[in-house]
mmCIF file of C-alpha atoms in Angstrom:
data_model
loop_
_atom_site.group_PDB
_atom_site.id
_atom_site.type_symbol
_atom_site.label_atom_id
_atom_site.label_comp_id
_atom_site.label_asym_id
_atom_site.label_seq_id
_atom_site.Cartn_x
_atom_site.Cartn_y
_atom_site.Cartn_z
ATOM 1 C CA MET A 1 -2.336 14.354 -44.194
ATOM 2 C CA THR A 2 -4.240 12.355 -46.970
ATOM 3 C CA ILE A 3 -7.994 11.841 -47.085
ATOM 4 C CA ILE A 4 -7.472 8.201 -46.100
ATOM 5 C CA GLU A 5 -5.284 9.166 -42.956
ATOM 6 C CA ARG A 6 -7.765 11.644 -41.982
ATOM 7 C CA LEU A 7 -10.697 9.193 -42.281
ATOM 8 C CA HIS A 8 -8.765 6.667 -40.380
ATOM 9 C CA SER A 9 -8.038 9.099 -37.433
ATOM 10 C CA TYR A 10 -11.877 9.552 -37.162
ATOM 11 C CA ILE A 11 -12.655 5.882 -37.305
ATOM 12 C CA ALA A 12 -9.896 4.421 -35.348
ATOM 13 C CA PRO A 13 -10.311 4.011 -31.523
ATOM 14 C CA PRO A 14 -8.281 6.298 -29.450
ATOM 15 C CA GLN A 15 -4.942 4.914 -28.329
ATOM 16 C CA PRO A 16 -4.770 4.108 -24.560
ATOM 17 C CA LEU A 17 -2.631 5.930 -22.214
ATOM 18 C CA SER A 18 0.936 4.708 -21.764
ATOM 19 C CA ALA A 19 1.103 1.682 -19.708
ATOM 20 C CA GLY A 20 2.695 2.102 -16.231
ATOM 21 C CA LEU A 21 2.212 2.886 -12.550
ATOM 22 C CA TYR A 22 1.355 6.372 -11.637
ATOM 23 C CA ALA A 23 1.616 7.448 -7.952
ATOM 24 C CA TYR A 24 -0.405 10.211 -6.290
ATOM 25 C CA GLU A 25 -0.970 11.495 -2.820
ATOM 26 C CA ARG A 26 -3.979 13.236 -1.445
ATOM 27 C CA GLN A 27 -5.433 14.380 1.975
ATOM 28 C CA ASP A 28 -8.494 12.661 3.227
ATOM 29 C CA GLY A 29 -11.399 14.526 4.997
ATOM 30 C CA ALA A 30 -9.658 14.070 8.466
ATOM 31 C CA GLY A 31 -6.325 15.474 7.215
ATOM 32 C CA GLY A 32 -4.660 12.098 6.845
ATOM 33 C CA ARG A 33 -2.465 11.067 4.006
ATOM 34 C CA VAL A 34 -3.977 8.865 1.214
ATOM 35 C CA ARG A 35 -1.813 7.087 -1.353
ATOM 36 C CA LEU A 36 -3.339 6.370 -4.660
ATOM 37 C CA HIS A 37 -1.763 4.226 -7.424
ATOM 38 C CA LEU A 38 -3.113 4.243 -10.887
ATOM 39 C CA ARG A 39 -1.796 1.132 -12.875
ATOM 40 C CA VAL A 40 -2.453 1.280 -16.573
ATOM 41 C CA GLU A 41 -2.264 -1.980 -18.458
ATOM 42 C CA ALA A 42 -1.030 -2.271 -22.083
ATOM 43 C CA ASP A 43 -4.642 -2.600 -23.442
ATOM 44 C CA GLY A 44 -5.715 0.561 -21.698
ATOM 45 C CA ARG A 45 -7.619 -0.948 -18.856
ATOM 46 C CA GLY A 46 -6.387 -0.144 -15.289
ATOM 47 C CA LEU A 47 -6.538 -0.355 -11.597
ATOM 48 C CA LEU A 48 -6.891 2.374 -9.036
ATOM 49 C CA LEU A 49 -5.562 1.166 -5.738
ATOM 50 C CA ILE A 50 -6.478 3.329 -2.608
ATOM 51 C CA ASN A 51 -4.023 2.881 0.347
ATOM 52 C CA ALA A 52 -3.250 -0.633 -1.048
ATOM 53 C CA ALA A 53 -6.490 -1.674 0.522
ATOM 54 C CA ARG A 54 -9.162 -0.885 -2.006
ATOM 55 C CA VAL A 55 -9.086 -1.635 -5.826
ATOM 56 C CA LEU A 56 -11.186 -0.078 -8.551
ATOM 57 C CA HIS A 57 -11.021 -1.898 -11.959
ATOM 58 C CA LEU A 58 -11.337 0.669 -14.702
ATOM 59 C CA ASN A 59 -12.027 0.513 -18.481
ATOM 60 C CA GLN A 60 -9.955 2.650 -20.800
ATOM 61 C CA THR A 61 -12.202 5.665 -20.551
ATOM 62 C CA ALA A 62 -12.416 5.483 -16.699
ATOM 63 C CA VAL A 63 -8.599 5.172 -16.581
ATOM 64 C CA GLU A 64 -8.424 8.612 -18.451
ATOM 65 C CA TYR A 65 -10.928 10.167 -16.136
ATOM 66 C CA ALA A 66 -9.113 8.905 -13.078
ATOM 67 C CA ARG A 67 -5.723 10.288 -14.350
ATOM 68 C CA LEU A 68 -7.476 13.662 -14.901
ATOM 69 C CA ILE A 69 -9.005 13.570 -11.439
ATOM 70 C CA LEU A 70 -5.848 12.608 -9.614
ATOM 71 C CA GLU A 71 -3.720 15.241 -11.566
ATOM 72 C CA GLN A 72 -6.360 17.718 -10.421
ATOM 73 C CA ALA A 73 -7.431 18.833 -13.948
ATOM 74 C CA SER A 74 -10.482 21.050 -13.872
ATOM 75 C CA GLU A 75 -13.921 19.505 -14.667
ATOM 76 C CA ASP A 76 -14.089 21.554 -17.916
ATOM 77 C CA GLU A 77 -10.620 20.489 -18.979
ATOM 78 C CA ALA A 78 -11.487 16.748 -18.333
ATOM 79 C CA VAL A 79 -14.772 17.029 -20.162
ATOM 80 C CA ARG A 80 -12.947 18.763 -23.219
ATOM 81 C CA THR A 81 -10.259 15.980 -23.352
ATOM 82 C CA VAL A 82 -12.624 13.092 -23.046
ATOM 83 C CA THR A 83 -15.087 14.673 -25.608
ATOM 84 C CA ARG A 84 -12.324 15.246 -27.930
ATOM 85 C CA ARG A 85 -10.808 11.828 -27.661
ATOM 86 C CA TYR A 86 -13.820 9.721 -27.607
ATOM 87 C CA ARG A 87 -16.315 11.928 -29.478
ATOM 88 C CA VAL A 88 -19.096 11.859 -26.852
ATOM 89 C CA ASP A 89 -21.615 14.282 -25.829
ATOM 90 C CA PRO A 90 -20.272 16.823 -23.392
ATOM 91 C CA GLN A 91 -23.191 16.230 -21.005
ATOM 92 C CA VAL A 92 -22.411 12.503 -20.936
ATOM 93 C CA ALA A 93 -18.703 13.107 -20.322
ATOM 94 C CA ARG A 94 -19.461 15.598 -17.528
ATOM 95 C CA SER A 95 -21.903 13.147 -15.864
ATOM 96 C CA ASP A 96 -19.237 10.251 -16.074
ATOM 97 C CA TYR A 97 -16.584 12.521 -14.722
ATOM 98 C CA ARG A 98 -18.671 13.539 -11.727
ATOM 99 C CA ARG A 99 -19.817 10.051 -10.929
ATOM 100 C CA LEU A 100 -16.112 8.774 -10.928
ATOM 101 C CA LEU A 101 -15.001 11.763 -8.878
ATOM 102 C CA GLU A 102 -17.750 11.113 -6.305
ATOM 103 C CA GLN A 103 -16.785 7.405 -6.117
ATOM 104 C CA ILE A 104 -13.166 8.212 -5.604
ATOM 105 C CA GLU A 105 -13.708 10.885 -3.017
ATOM 106 C CA THR A 106 -16.087 8.577 -1.112
ATOM 107 C CA LEU A 107 -13.586 5.763 -1.087
ATOM 108 C CA ILE A 108 -10.843 8.159 0.074
ATOM 109 C CA ASP A 109 -12.845 9.473 2.985
ATOM 110 C CA PRO A 110 -12.086 7.471 6.033
ATOM 111 C CA ASP A 111 -15.412 8.511 7.717
ATOM 112 C CA GLN A 112 -17.484 6.851 4.893
ATOM 113 C CA THR A 113 -18.814 3.453 5.715
ATOM 114 C CA VAL A 114 -20.652 3.048 2.456
ATOM 115 C CA CYS A 115 -20.503 -0.345 0.696
ATOM 116 C CA PRO A 116 -18.641 0.264 -2.559
ATOM 117 C CA ILE A 117 -20.721 -2.310 -4.415
ATOM 118 C CA HIS A 118 -24.219 -1.220 -3.280
ATOM 119 C CA GLY A 119 -23.688 2.268 -2.046
ATOM 120 C CA LEU A 120 -21.513 3.437 -5.011
ATOM 121 C CA ASN A 121 -22.997 1.071 -7.776
ATOM 122 C CA LEU A 122 -19.556 -0.248 -8.405
ATOM 123 C CA GLU A 123 -19.347 -3.435 -10.434
ATOM 124 C CA ARG A 124 -17.837 -6.327 -8.541
ATOM 125 C CA VAL A 125 -14.860 -7.995 -10.183
ATOM 126 C CA ASP A 126 -13.995 -11.386 -8.716
ATOM 127 C CA PRO A 127 -10.344 -11.932 -7.846
ATOM 128 C CA PHE A 128 -8.273 -13.587 -10.583
ATOM 129 C CA SER A 129 -11.237 -13.261 -13.074
ATOM 130 C CA GLN A 130 -9.066 -10.818 -15.219
ATOM 131 C CA SER A 131 -5.349 -11.364 -16.084
ATOM 132 C CA LEU A 132 -3.068 -8.844 -14.499
ATOM 133 C CA SER A 133 0.556 -7.751 -15.344
ATOM 134 C CA ALA A 134 1.432 -7.717 -11.642
ATOM 135 C CA PRO A 135 -0.268 -8.578 -8.286
ATOM 136 C CA TYR A 136 -2.530 -6.104 -6.655
ATOM 137 C CA ARG A 137 -0.027 -5.737 -3.789
ATOM 138 C CA MET A 138 2.741 -7.530 -2.047
ATOM 139 C CA ASP A 139 3.752 -7.341 1.528
ATOM 140 C CA LEU A 140 7.227 -8.104 2.691
ATOM 141 C CA ALA A 141 8.224 -8.449 6.254
ATOM 142 C CA LEU A 142 12.032 -8.184 7.046
ATOM 143 C CA THR A 143 13.411 -9.227 10.336
ATOM 144 C CA TYR A 144 16.715 -9.937 11.905
ATOM 145 C CA ARG A 145 15.485 -13.345 13.083
ATOM 146 C CA CYS A 146 15.359 -15.745 10.125
ATOM 147 C CA GLN A 147 13.871 -19.202 10.605
ATOM 148 C CA ASN A 148 15.719 -20.604 7.576
#
């Protein structure tokens, strides 16, 4: 590796995760099944859909934290990964990891009635204020009785 290539690797921003849809399943506090879908856009931003009912808009770093959380990486492993990729202080990386983990766990828990915006300090993103590669969700009802 030349000096120029080495310098470029330190200066260039990290490449985002591969775009796509990643599906996960978890148990909630009551033993029920929770379906989670992490959609990663080409620019690194993403969405975390919880039971197709709640949506978290994530920046590139939060997408990586969410993937690590959903793949059940240890906290130390997640902090190492983010610290290495983004060159941030380990204490900041640990704090960010814990905050997102707490937000996800709270949104998964069916007994929690906390308001996501006020109780979890989540930023509100108005519908259609950001371009998406696909709709948040789509419902299709199939019947044998067609009105057409």
